[in-house]
Amino acid sequence: MWNRAKFIFAIVTIGLCLSANPSLAQQAASQVSKAEHAHSKAQDPWWKQAVIYEIYPRSFQDSNGDGVGDINGITSRLDYLRDLGIDAIWISPMYPSPLVDFGYDISDYTAIDPLYGSLADFDRLVSEAKKRGIRVIMDFVPNHTSDQHPWFAESRSSRTVPKRDWYIWRDGKGPGQPPNNWQSWFGHSAWKFDPTTNQYYYHHFYTEQPDLNWRNPQVRKAMYDAMRFWLDRGVAGFRIDAVSRLFEDPDLHDDPILPGKNAYGDPNIAHKYTDNLPEVHEVLREMRKVVNEYPGNPVLISEADEPNIAELTKMYGGKDDEVQLPMDFQIADVNKRSAPEFRRLLNEIDKNAAGGQPHYFFSNHDQVRQWDRYGDGVHNDQIAKLIAALLLTTRATPLMYYGEEIGMRTTDPVRKEDVQDPIGKIGWPEEKGRDGERTPMQWDASKNAGFSAAQRPWLPVPPSSTEYNVKAESKDPNSILSFYKRLLALRQSKPALRDGLYLPLIGEDPYVLAYLRKKPNNSDVILVVLNMSAEPRTVKFDLAAEGIGDSSAKPLIASPEMGHDSTLLSHFTIPEFGVFIGSVH
Ligand code: GLC
């Protein structure tokens, strides 16, 4: 931890003044903030002040030259992650899998796929990460197994075997007719006929991903035991995959049909009877009890693209007894640089009725990267910094996706025959699949961007890697990476940013999003001003009501055009797509 603090504070202090002497800055800063940090951390569970970083293991670092990333590759990059300033990694699935859905189709919940290494490699990763103050969060996929899982092999073998009821089996409506109109999220009917027993099984995702029957207590027990297996090995919690899809209407009502067709050519449908059924919460409460059996506050993160904040809020549970961090897809999917829209959502989630900790992100392995979604095609790098500032200064546990810190962009396949992700094959050309956001991490400008020594990595390395890579950006004080490092370090060093209150400002402004983060008695107050528009804007802040006497704000991190001097609150001009994070008293 000491090394980490030393590095972090060097970065903060350098801030705008990049020529400062880092060794002096390190010494002074590490003394003040270590105490502050320790105090604040003592009051909160670790995940409240953590920054979490998602790793897609196939694409982070290949250590054995087979073109696919692996566990030892991740371990070899832990120093990078520590120096970046993140506190926990969530790793997408590494369990044995036929890899139809690249690991989200699991054939054994308590082992590691040899492609990624061994359990011993995993244990070493956890222990090396711990030495660097980094926790490891597993991906857990409860909704479905692989069709190659021994449970399913037994289940499909006969109508009378004990595991028959571990999955959802139903008769068709008639010859060649599935039980009802439910559709797979990945296209076409959600029912697959199995000739061995002349029944259909239900699969919310690919046909090779049969849904488990969560109404069966034996299924629950088996899955909770799998969670304990990893908790016993020291993991810090789970990101729970597709959790809202755990239950389906037992009476098999048809889902309502909506106008139009989707990318797979099927009629649009509302997943009314297969998504968000109330029993989901019963399971979440049980999962929470499982993690609560362990010391160290293991965390549950839910993946559920809830339709609104009210539904999202339910994920926390009535008595803080479900998920600590429900991923907020509302914020992730604003998909426009709209100050009013962000303000509305931030305000709403900040006041959520459960008093739950917000959990924001912009990119992941299923989404087009934020560089592309929020960029305007001209100022994308500046906008990448703007979105980073939003993610890392709001009151939330932020979740990053590997490569966003270097401005990685989505690089879709251009030919159908190159597509790896099956949904890209089913939906081509309208749906190109998710390969574009899963390309190899760009470490340097050498062969395969330093990701792999293989002739051909599993996905091609984007051409942008010659310019956008860790090595080149580490040397450039104005790079996206340097900006992220400064931000993460500032967040680490400032109690107001870590867990201070969130107070929205200038409530009506159409272009500028601004807020205060502050600790009680104004012991630490940070003003954040983000210009979401392509024009410079001038706004006015009156902070007297907040007990702020200063007439200007002192920059800690700000767009270069704003200079190093304090900015007047009564006439606050911020450049196009500008960022200002400063202190006020
Ligand atoms: C989740 C995962 C996604 C996967 C799906 C089915 O949405 O994030 O990658 O394809 O679940 O398991």
Coordinates of C-alpha atoms and ligand atoms in Angstrom, one line a residue:
M1 CA 0.0 0.0 0.0
W2 CA 2.8 2.4 0.8
N3 CA 4.2 2.3 -2.7
R4 CA 0.8 2.8 -4.1
A5 CA 0.1 5.9 -1.9
K6 CA 3.5 7.3 -2.9
F7 CA 2.7 7.0 -6.5
I8 CA -0.8 8.3 -6.2
F9 CA 0.2 11.4 -4.4
A10 CA 3.0 12.2 -6.7
I11 CA 0.5 12.3 -9.5
V12 CA -2.0 14.5 -7.7
T13 CA 0.5 17.0 -6.7
I14 CA 2.0 17.2 -10.1
G15 CA -1.5 18.0 -11.2
L16 CA -1.4 20.9 -13.5
C17 CA 2.2 21.7 -12.8
L18 CA 3.8 18.7 -14.4
S19 CA 7.3 19.9 -14.1
A20 CA 7.2 19.9 -10.3
N21 CA 9.7 17.8 -8.4
P22 CA 7.9 14.5 -7.8
S23 CA 10.0 13.2 -5.0
L24 CA 9.3 16.3 -2.7
A25 CA 5.6 16.1 -3.6
Q26 CA 5.5 12.4 -2.8
Q27 CA 7.0 12.8 0.6
A28 CA 4.7 15.6 1.8
A29 CA 1.5 14.2 0.3
S30 CA 1.9 10.7 1.5
Q31 CA 2.1 11.8 5.1
V32 CA -1.0 13.9 5.2
S33 CA -3.2 11.7 3.2
K34 CA -2.3 8.3 4.6
A35 CA -3.9 9.2 7.9
E36 CA -6.9 10.9 6.3
H37 CA -7.4 7.9 4.1
A38 CA -7.1 5.4 6.9
H39 CA -9.7 7.3 8.9
S40 CA -12.2 7.5 6.2
K41 CA -11.7 3.9 5.0
A42 CA -12.3 2.7 8.6
Q43 CA -15.9 4.0 8.4
D44 CA -17.0 2.6 5.1
P45 CA -16.9 -0.9 3.7
W46 CA -14.1 -1.0 1.1
W47 CA -16.4 -1.1 -1.9
K48 CA -17.9 2.3 -1.1
Q49 CA -14.6 4.0 -1.8
A50 CA -13.2 1.7 -4.4
V51 CA -12.7 2.1 -8.0
I52 CA -13.4 -1.2 -9.8
Y53 CA -11.9 -2.1 -13.2
E54 CA -13.3 -4.8 -15.4
I55 CA -10.9 -7.1 -17.2
Y56 CA -12.0 -9.2 -20.2
P57 CA -9.5 -12.0 -19.6
R58 CA -9.2 -13.1 -23.2
S59 CA -8.0 -9.6 -24.2
F60 CA -5.9 -8.2 -21.4
Q61 CA -2.5 -10.0 -21.6
D62 CA -1.5 -13.3 -23.2
S63 CA 1.4 -14.8 -21.2
N64 CA 1.9 -18.1 -23.2
G65 CA 1.7 -16.9 -26.8
D66 CA -1.5 -18.7 -27.8
G67 CA -3.2 -15.5 -28.8
V68 CA -5.7 -15.5 -25.9
G69 CA -5.2 -13.6 -22.6
D70 CA -4.8 -15.5 -19.4
I71 CA -4.5 -15.4 -15.7
N72 CA -0.7 -15.2 -15.6
G73 CA -1.0 -12.3 -18.0
I74 CA -3.2 -10.4 -15.7
T75 CA -0.9 -11.1 -12.8
S76 CA 2.0 -9.7 -14.8
R77 CA 0.1 -6.5 -15.2
L78 CA -0.9 -5.9 -11.6
D79 CA 1.8 -3.3 -11.1
Y80 CA 0.2 -1.3 -14.0
L81 CA -3.2 -1.5 -12.3
R82 CA -1.8 -0.5 -8.9
D83 CA 0.0 2.5 -10.4
L84 CA -3.2 3.4 -12.3
G85 CA -4.9 3.6 -8.9
I86 CA -7.7 1.1 -9.0
D87 CA -8.8 -0.9 -6.0
A88 CA -10.5 -4.0 -7.4
I89 CA -10.7 -6.0 -10.6
W90 CA -13.8 -7.8 -11.8
I91 CA -12.7 -10.5 -14.2
S92 CA -15.2 -11.8 -16.8
P93 CA -15.7 -15.6 -16.6
M94 CA -12.6 -17.9 -16.6
Y95 CA -14.5 -21.1 -15.8
P96 CA -14.3 -24.2 -18.0
S97 CA -16.5 -23.4 -21.0
P98 CA -17.1 -24.5 -24.6
L99 CA -16.8 -20.7 -25.2
V100 CA -19.9 -20.3 -27.3
D101 CA -20.5 -17.1 -25.4
F102 CA -16.8 -16.7 -24.5
G103 CA -17.1 -18.0 -21.0
Y104 CA -20.7 -16.9 -20.1
D105 CA -21.6 -20.6 -20.9
I106 CA -20.1 -22.4 -17.9
S107 CA -19.5 -26.2 -17.8
D108 CA -18.0 -26.2 -14.3
Y109 CA -18.5 -23.5 -11.7
T110 CA -15.6 -24.6 -9.4
A111 CA -12.6 -24.7 -11.8
I112 CA -10.6 -22.6 -14.2
D113 CA -10.5 -23.3 -17.9
P114 CA -7.0 -24.5 -18.9
L115 CA -7.0 -21.8 -21.6
Y116 CA -6.7 -19.2 -18.8
G117 CA -4.5 -21.2 -16.5
S118 CA -5.0 -23.3 -13.4
L119 CA -6.5 -22.9 -9.9
A120 CA -2.9 -22.4 -8.7
D121 CA -2.5 -19.5 -11.1
F122 CA -5.7 -18.1 -9.8
D123 CA -4.6 -18.3 -6.2
R124 CA -1.4 -16.6 -7.1
L125 CA -3.3 -13.8 -8.8
V126 CA -5.4 -13.3 -5.7
S127 CA -2.4 -13.2 -3.5
E128 CA -0.3 -11.0 -5.7
A129 CA -3.2 -8.6 -6.1
K130 CA -3.7 -8.5 -2.4
K131 CA -0.1 -7.5 -1.9
R132 CA -0.8 -4.5 -4.1
G133 CA -4.0 -3.6 -2.4
I134 CA -6.2 -4.9 -5.2
R135 CA -9.2 -7.2 -4.6
V136 CA -10.4 -9.7 -7.1
I137 CA -14.2 -10.0 -8.0
M138 CA -15.4 -13.0 -9.8
D139 CA -18.1 -13.0 -12.5
F140 CA -20.9 -15.4 -11.5
V141 CA -23.4 -16.6 -14.1
P142 CA -26.5 -18.0 -12.3
N143 CA -29.1 -17.8 -15.0
H144 CA -27.9 -20.5 -17.3
T145 CA -25.2 -23.1 -17.7
S146 CA -23.5 -24.4 -20.8
D147 CA -25.4 -27.2 -22.5
Q148 CA -22.1 -29.2 -22.0
H149 CA -22.5 -28.9 -18.2
P150 CA -22.9 -32.4 -16.6
W151 CA -26.1 -31.1 -14.9
F152 CA -27.6 -30.5 -18.3
A153 CA -26.3 -33.7 -19.8
E154 CA -28.2 -35.6 -17.1
S155 CA -31.2 -33.3 -17.3
R156 CA -31.7 -33.9 -21.0
S157 CA -31.1 -37.6 -20.8
S158 CA -34.6 -38.6 -19.6
R159 CA -37.8 -37.1 -18.2
T160 CA -37.4 -39.0 -15.0
V161 CA -33.8 -38.3 -13.9
P162 CA -33.3 -36.4 -10.6
K163 CA -31.8 -33.4 -12.5
R164 CA -34.6 -33.1 -15.0
D165 CA -36.2 -30.3 -13.0
W166 CA -32.9 -28.4 -12.7
Y167 CA -33.7 -26.8 -16.1
I168 CA -37.0 -25.5 -17.7
W169 CA -38.6 -28.3 -19.8
R170 CA -42.0 -27.9 -21.4
D171 CA -44.1 -29.6 -24.1
G172 CA -44.6 -27.7 -27.4
K173 CA -48.0 -26.4 -28.4
G174 CA -48.1 -28.8 -31.2
P175 CA -45.8 -30.5 -33.7
G176 CA -42.9 -28.1 -34.5
Q177 CA -44.5 -25.4 -32.3
P178 CA -42.6 -24.1 -29.2
P179 CA -44.5 -23.7 -25.9
N180 CA -45.1 -20.0 -26.4
N181 CA -43.7 -16.8 -28.1
W182 CA -40.8 -16.0 -25.8
Q183 CA -37.7 -14.9 -27.6
S184 CA -34.1 -15.3 -26.8
W185 CA -32.2 -12.1 -26.1
F186 CA -29.8 -13.2 -28.8
G187 CA -32.5 -13.8 -31.5
H188 CA -35.3 -16.1 -32.4
S189 CA -37.3 -18.5 -30.2
A190 CA -36.2 -19.0 -26.6
W191 CA -37.2 -22.6 -26.8
K192 CA -35.1 -25.4 -28.3
F193 CA -36.6 -28.8 -29.1
D194 CA -34.6 -31.7 -27.7
P195 CA -35.5 -35.0 -29.5
T196 CA -34.2 -37.3 -26.8
T197 CA -37.2 -36.6 -24.6
N198 CA -39.5 -34.8 -27.1
Q199 CA -39.7 -31.6 -25.0
Y200 CA -38.4 -28.0 -25.4
Y201 CA -35.9 -26.4 -23.0
Y202 CA -35.8 -22.7 -22.3
H203 CA -32.8 -20.5 -23.0
H204 CA -32.9 -16.8 -22.5
F205 CA -29.6 -16.4 -24.4
Y206 CA -27.9 -18.8 -26.9
T207 CA -29.4 -22.3 -27.5
E208 CA -26.2 -23.6 -25.9
Q209 CA -27.1 -21.7 -22.7
P210 CA -30.1 -23.6 -21.1
D211 CA -31.7 -21.6 -18.2
L212 CA -31.5 -23.1 -14.7
N213 CA -34.7 -23.6 -12.8
W214 CA -34.2 -21.3 -9.8
R215 CA -37.5 -22.6 -8.3
N216 CA -35.7 -25.8 -7.5
P217 CA -34.0 -25.6 -4.1
Q218 CA -31.2 -28.0 -5.2
V219 CA -30.2 -25.6 -7.9
R220 CA -30.0 -22.8 -5.4
K221 CA -27.9 -24.9 -3.0
A222 CA -25.5 -25.9 -5.8
M223 CA -25.0 -22.4 -6.9
Y224 CA -24.5 -21.0 -3.4
D225 CA -21.9 -23.7 -2.7
A226 CA -20.1 -22.6 -5.9
M227 CA -20.0 -19.0 -4.5
R228 CA -18.6 -20.3 -1.3
F229 CA -15.9 -22.2 -3.2
W230 CA -14.6 -18.9 -4.5
L231 CA -15.1 -16.9 -1.3
D232 CA -13.0 -19.6 0.4
R233 CA -10.2 -18.8 -2.1
G234 CA -10.3 -15.1 -1.1
V235 CA -12.4 -13.4 -3.7
A236 CA -13.9 -10.1 -2.7
G237 CA -17.3 -10.7 -4.2
F238 CA -19.2 -11.3 -7.4
R239 CA -20.6 -9.5 -10.4
I240 CA -23.8 -11.4 -10.9
D241 CA -24.6 -11.9 -14.6
A242 CA -28.1 -11.3 -16.1
V243 CA -29.7 -11.5 -12.7
S244 CA -33.1 -10.1 -13.7
R245 CA -33.6 -13.1 -16.0
L246 CA -33.5 -15.8 -13.3
F247 CA -37.3 -16.5 -13.4
E248 CA -40.0 -17.0 -16.0
D249 CA -43.7 -17.0 -15.6
P250 CA -44.7 -20.6 -14.7
D251 CA -47.9 -20.3 -16.6
L252 CA -46.0 -19.4 -19.8
H253 CA -48.1 -16.4 -20.8
D254 CA -47.1 -15.0 -24.2
D255 CA -45.0 -11.9 -24.1
P256 CA -46.6 -8.7 -25.6
I257 CA -45.5 -8.0 -29.2
L258 CA -44.4 -4.5 -30.0
P259 CA -44.3 -2.7 -33.4
G260 CA -41.3 -3.3 -35.7
K261 CA -38.6 -5.9 -36.0
N262 CA -35.3 -6.3 -34.2
A263 CA -31.7 -6.8 -35.6
Y264 CA -32.4 -10.5 -35.9
G265 CA -35.5 -10.0 -38.0
D266 CA -37.9 -11.1 -35.2
P267 CA -40.9 -9.0 -34.1
N268 CA -40.0 -6.7 -31.2
I269 CA -41.2 -8.0 -28.0
A270 CA -41.6 -6.9 -24.3
H271 CA -39.9 -9.4 -22.1
K272 CA -42.7 -9.0 -19.6
Y273 CA -42.9 -12.7 -18.5
T274 CA -39.2 -13.5 -18.5
D275 CA -37.5 -10.5 -16.9
N276 CA -37.6 -8.9 -13.5
L277 CA -40.0 -11.3 -11.8
P278 CA -40.4 -10.6 -8.1
E279 CA -38.7 -13.8 -7.0
V280 CA -35.4 -12.4 -8.3
H281 CA -35.2 -10.5 -5.0
E282 CA -35.7 -13.6 -2.9
V283 CA -32.6 -15.0 -4.6
L284 CA -30.6 -11.8 -4.2
R285 CA -31.4 -11.9 -0.5
E286 CA -30.1 -15.4 -0.2
M287 CA -27.0 -14.6 -2.2
R288 CA -26.4 -11.6 0.2
K289 CA -26.6 -14.0 3.1
V290 CA -24.0 -16.2 1.5
V291 CA -21.5 -13.4 1.1
N292 CA -22.3 -12.1 4.6
E293 CA -21.0 -15.4 6.0
Y294 CA -17.5 -14.2 5.1
P295 CA -15.4 -11.5 6.6
G296 CA -14.1 -8.5 4.7
N297 CA -17.4 -7.2 3.3
P298 CA -17.6 -9.2 0.1
V299 CA -19.6 -7.3 -2.5
L300 CA -22.4 -8.2 -4.9
I301 CA -22.7 -6.3 -8.1
S302 CA -25.8 -6.9 -10.2
E303 CA -25.9 -6.8 -14.0
A304 CA -29.5 -5.8 -14.8
D305 CA -30.4 -3.1 -17.2
E306 CA -33.3 -1.9 -15.1
P307 CA -35.8 0.3 -17.0
N308 CA -35.8 3.1 -14.4
I309 CA -34.3 4.2 -11.1
A310 CA -37.3 2.9 -9.1
E311 CA -36.6 -0.6 -10.4
L312 CA -32.8 -0.2 -9.9
T313 CA -33.4 0.9 -6.3
K314 CA -35.2 -2.4 -5.6
M315 CA -31.9 -4.2 -6.2
Y316 CA -30.5 -2.8 -3.0
G317 CA -33.2 -4.6 -1.0
G318 CA -35.6 -3.1 1.5
K319 CA -33.1 -3.4 4.4
D320 CA -29.8 -3.3 2.6
D321 CA -30.1 -7.0 2.2
E322 CA -29.7 -7.5 -1.5
V323 CA -27.0 -6.1 -3.8
Q324 CA -24.6 -3.5 -2.6
L325 CA -23.8 -2.2 -6.1
P326 CA -26.4 -2.5 -8.8
M327 CA -24.9 -1.4 -12.1
D328 CA -26.6 1.7 -13.3
F329 CA -27.4 1.3 -17.0
Q330 CA -29.4 4.5 -17.0
I331 CA -26.3 6.6 -16.6
A332 CA -24.2 4.3 -18.9
D333 CA -26.7 4.6 -21.7
V334 CA -27.5 8.4 -21.7
N335 CA -25.5 8.3 -25.0
K336 CA -25.6 12.0 -25.5
R337 CA -23.6 14.8 -23.9
S338 CA -26.6 16.2 -22.2
A339 CA -26.1 18.1 -19.0
P340 CA -29.8 18.1 -18.1
E341 CA -30.2 14.4 -18.7
F342 CA -27.1 13.5 -16.5
R343 CA -28.2 16.0 -13.9
R344 CA -31.7 14.5 -13.7
L345 CA -30.4 10.9 -13.4
L346 CA -27.6 11.8 -11.0
N347 CA -30.0 13.6 -8.7
E348 CA -32.5 10.9 -8.8
I349 CA -30.1 8.0 -8.0
D350 CA -28.3 10.1 -5.4
K351 CA -31.6 10.3 -3.5
N352 CA -32.6 6.7 -4.1
A353 CA -35.1 5.5 -1.5
A354 CA -32.9 2.7 -0.3
G355 CA -30.0 5.0 0.5
G356 CA -27.9 2.7 -1.7
Q357 CA -24.5 3.5 -3.1
P358 CA -24.7 4.5 -6.8
H359 CA -22.5 2.4 -9.2
Y360 CA -21.7 4.1 -12.5
F361 CA -19.9 2.9 -15.6
F362 CA -19.8 3.8 -19.2
S363 CA -18.2 0.9 -21.0
N364 CA -18.1 -2.9 -20.7
H365 CA -17.7 -6.0 -22.8
D366 CA -21.2 -5.8 -24.1
Q367 CA -21.3 -2.1 -25.0
V368 CA -19.8 0.0 -27.8
R369 CA -17.0 1.8 -26.0
Q370 CA -17.5 5.3 -24.6
W371 CA -14.9 6.9 -26.8
D372 CA -17.2 6.2 -29.7
R373 CA -20.6 6.7 -28.0
Y374 CA -19.8 10.0 -26.4
G375 CA -17.3 11.4 -28.9
D376 CA -18.3 13.9 -31.6
G377 CA -15.8 12.6 -34.1
V378 CA -13.6 15.7 -33.7
H379 CA -12.9 16.2 -30.0
N380 CA -13.1 12.6 -28.9
D381 CA -10.0 12.7 -26.8
Q382 CA -11.2 15.7 -24.9
I383 CA -14.6 14.2 -24.5
A384 CA -13.0 11.0 -23.2
K385 CA -11.5 13.1 -20.4
L386 CA -14.8 14.9 -19.8
I387 CA -16.6 11.5 -19.3
A388 CA -13.8 10.3 -17.2
A389 CA -14.2 13.3 -15.0
L390 CA -17.9 12.6 -14.7
L391 CA -17.3 9.0 -13.8
L392 CA -14.6 9.6 -11.2
T393 CA -16.0 12.7 -9.4
T394 CA -19.6 11.8 -8.8
R395 CA -20.8 10.2 -5.5
A396 CA -20.6 6.6 -6.6
T397 CA -18.4 3.5 -6.9
P398 CA -17.0 3.9 -10.4
L399 CA -16.5 1.0 -12.7
M400 CA -14.0 1.2 -15.5
Y401 CA -13.5 -1.1 -18.4
Y402 CA -10.0 -2.1 -19.5
G403 CA -8.6 0.3 -22.1
E404 CA -11.0 3.2 -21.5
E405 CA -8.1 4.9 -19.7
I406 CA -6.1 5.0 -22.9
G407 CA -9.0 5.9 -25.2
M408 CA -9.5 2.5 -26.8
R409 CA -12.2 2.6 -29.4
T410 CA -14.6 0.1 -30.7
T411 CA -13.1 -1.7 -33.7
D412 CA -15.8 -3.9 -35.3
P413 CA -15.0 -6.6 -37.8
V414 CA -15.5 -5.6 -41.4
R415 CA -16.2 -9.0 -42.8
K416 CA -18.8 -11.5 -41.5
E417 CA -16.2 -14.3 -41.8
D418 CA -14.0 -12.6 -39.2
V419 CA -16.8 -12.3 -36.6
Q420 CA -16.2 -14.2 -33.4
D421 CA -19.2 -13.3 -31.3
P422 CA -22.2 -15.4 -32.4
I423 CA -24.7 -12.6 -32.2
G424 CA -22.6 -10.9 -34.9
K425 CA -23.0 -14.0 -37.1
I426 CA -26.8 -14.2 -36.4
G427 CA -27.4 -10.5 -36.8
W428 CA -24.9 -9.5 -39.5
P429 CA -24.7 -6.8 -40.9
E430 CA -27.1 -4.9 -38.7
E431 CA -25.8 -6.5 -35.5
K432 CA -22.0 -6.9 -35.8
G433 CA -21.6 -8.5 -32.4
R434 CA -19.4 -7.4 -29.5
D435 CA -15.9 -8.2 -30.9
G436 CA -15.3 -4.5 -31.4
E437 CA -15.3 -3.7 -27.7
R438 CA -13.3 -6.8 -26.8
T439 CA -10.1 -6.2 -28.8
P440 CA -6.7 -6.7 -27.2
M441 CA -5.4 -4.2 -24.6
Q442 CA -2.9 -1.8 -26.2
W443 CA 0.2 -1.9 -24.2
D444 CA 2.8 -0.5 -26.6
A445 CA 3.5 -0.1 -30.3
S446 CA 5.3 -3.4 -30.7
K447 CA 3.8 -6.5 -32.4
N448 CA 0.2 -7.1 -31.4
A449 CA 0.5 -3.9 -29.2
G450 CA 2.4 -6.0 -26.6
F451 CA -0.7 -8.1 -25.9
S452 CA 0.6 -11.4 -27.4
A453 CA 3.5 -13.0 -29.1
A454 CA 1.2 -15.1 -31.2
Q455 CA 1.1 -14.8 -35.0
R456 CA -2.6 -13.9 -34.8
P457 CA -4.4 -12.9 -31.5
W458 CA -7.9 -14.1 -31.1
L459 CA -9.2 -10.7 -32.2
P460 CA -7.1 -8.2 -34.3
V461 CA -5.3 -5.4 -32.6
P462 CA -6.9 -2.0 -33.7
P463 CA -4.8 0.2 -35.9
S464 CA -5.3 3.0 -33.4
S465 CA -2.9 1.1 -31.0
T466 CA 0.2 2.6 -32.6
E467 CA -0.8 6.0 -31.1
Y468 CA -3.1 5.0 -28.2
N469 CA -1.1 2.7 -26.0
V470 CA 0.0 2.6 -22.4
K471 CA 3.7 3.1 -23.2
A472 CA 3.2 6.2 -25.4
E473 CA 0.6 7.7 -23.3
S474 CA 2.6 7.3 -20.1
K475 CA 5.2 9.7 -21.5
D476 CA 2.6 12.3 -22.6
P477 CA 1.3 14.5 -19.8
N478 CA -1.7 15.4 -21.9
S479 CA -2.7 11.9 -22.8
I480 CA -6.0 10.4 -21.8
L481 CA -4.0 7.9 -19.6
S482 CA -2.2 10.7 -17.7
F483 CA -5.5 12.4 -17.2
Y484 CA -7.1 9.3 -15.7
K485 CA -4.1 8.8 -13.4
R486 CA -4.3 12.3 -12.1
L487 CA -8.1 12.0 -11.6
L488 CA -7.8 8.6 -9.8
A489 CA -5.0 10.0 -7.6
L490 CA -7.0 13.1 -6.8
R491 CA -10.0 11.0 -5.9
Q492 CA -7.9 8.9 -3.6
S493 CA -6.4 11.9 -1.9
K494 CA -9.6 13.9 -1.4
P495 CA -12.2 12.8 1.2
A496 CA -14.9 14.9 -0.5
L497 CA -14.5 13.0 -3.7
R498 CA -14.3 9.6 -2.1
D499 CA -17.4 9.8 0.0
G500 CA -18.5 13.4 0.4
L501 CA -22.1 14.6 -0.2
Y502 CA -23.2 15.4 -3.8
L503 CA -24.8 18.7 -4.2
P504 CA -26.1 19.7 -7.7
L505 CA -25.5 23.3 -8.8
I506 CA -26.9 25.6 -11.5
G507 CA -30.0 23.3 -11.9
E508 CA -31.2 24.6 -15.2
D509 CA -28.1 25.1 -17.3
P510 CA -28.5 23.3 -20.7
Y511 CA -24.8 22.8 -21.3
V512 CA -22.9 22.8 -18.1
L513 CA -23.1 20.1 -15.4
A514 CA -21.8 21.3 -12.1
Y515 CA -21.8 20.0 -8.5
L516 CA -20.1 20.2 -5.2
R517 CA -18.7 17.3 -3.3
K518 CA -18.3 18.1 0.3
K519 CA -17.5 16.7 3.7
P520 CA -19.4 17.7 6.9
N521 CA -18.5 21.2 8.2
N522 CA -17.0 21.9 4.8
S523 CA -13.7 20.4 5.9
D524 CA -13.1 19.4 2.3
V525 CA -15.2 20.9 -0.6
I526 CA -14.6 20.2 -4.3
L527 CA -16.3 22.1 -7.1
V528 CA -16.8 20.1 -10.4
V529 CA -17.7 21.9 -13.6
L530 CA -18.1 20.0 -16.8
N531 CA -19.0 21.7 -20.1
M532 CA -20.8 19.2 -22.3
S533 CA -21.0 21.5 -25.3
A534 CA -18.8 22.4 -28.2
E535 CA -18.8 26.2 -27.2
P536 CA -17.1 27.9 -24.2
R537 CA -19.7 28.7 -21.6
T538 CA -19.8 31.2 -18.7
V539 CA -21.8 30.4 -15.6
K540 CA -22.2 31.9 -12.2
F541 CA -22.0 30.2 -8.9
D542 CA -23.4 31.5 -5.6
L543 CA -22.1 29.2 -2.9
A544 CA -22.9 31.3 0.1
A545 CA -25.8 29.1 1.1
E546 CA -23.4 26.2 1.3
G547 CA -21.2 28.2 3.7
I548 CA -18.6 28.8 1.1
G549 CA -17.0 32.2 1.6
D550 CA -14.4 32.1 -1.3
S551 CA -15.1 34.1 -4.4
S552 CA -13.0 31.9 -6.6
A553 CA -12.1 28.2 -7.0
K554 CA -8.6 26.9 -7.1
P555 CA -8.0 24.3 -9.8
L556 CA -6.8 20.9 -8.9
I557 CA -7.3 19.4 -12.3
A558 CA -8.6 21.6 -15.2
S559 CA -8.5 21.9 -18.9
P560 CA -5.2 23.5 -19.9
E561 CA -7.0 26.6 -21.3
M562 CA -8.1 27.5 -17.7
G563 CA -4.5 28.0 -16.6
H564 CA -3.3 27.5 -13.0
D565 CA -5.0 30.5 -11.4
S566 CA -8.2 30.5 -9.4
T567 CA -11.4 31.1 -11.4
L568 CA -14.0 33.6 -10.3
L569 CA -17.2 32.0 -9.2
S570 CA -19.3 34.9 -10.3
H571 CA -18.0 34.8 -13.8
F572 CA -16.9 31.3 -14.4
T573 CA -15.8 30.6 -18.0
I574 CA -15.1 27.0 -19.1
P575 CA -13.9 26.1 -22.5
E576 CA -15.6 23.7 -24.9
F577 CA -15.9 20.2 -23.5
G578 CA -13.9 21.6 -20.6
V579 CA -13.3 20.0 -17.2
F580 CA -12.7 21.9 -13.9
I581 CA -12.2 20.2 -10.6
G582 CA -11.1 22.6 -7.9
S583 CA -11.2 23.3 -4.2
V584 CA -13.3 26.0 -2.5
H585 CA -13.6 27.0 1.1
Ligands
GLC1 C1 -24.5 -10.9 -19.7 C2 -23.0 -10.8 -20.2 C3 -23.0 -11.1 -21.6 C4 -23.5 -12.5 -21.9 C5 -24.9 -12.6 -21.3 C6 -25.3 -14.0 -21.3 O1 -25.3 -9.9 -20.3 O2 -22.5 -9.6 -19.8 O3 -21.7 -10.9 -22.1 O4 -23.5 -12.7 -23.3 O5 -25.0 -12.2 -20.0 O6 -24.6 -14.8 -20.4

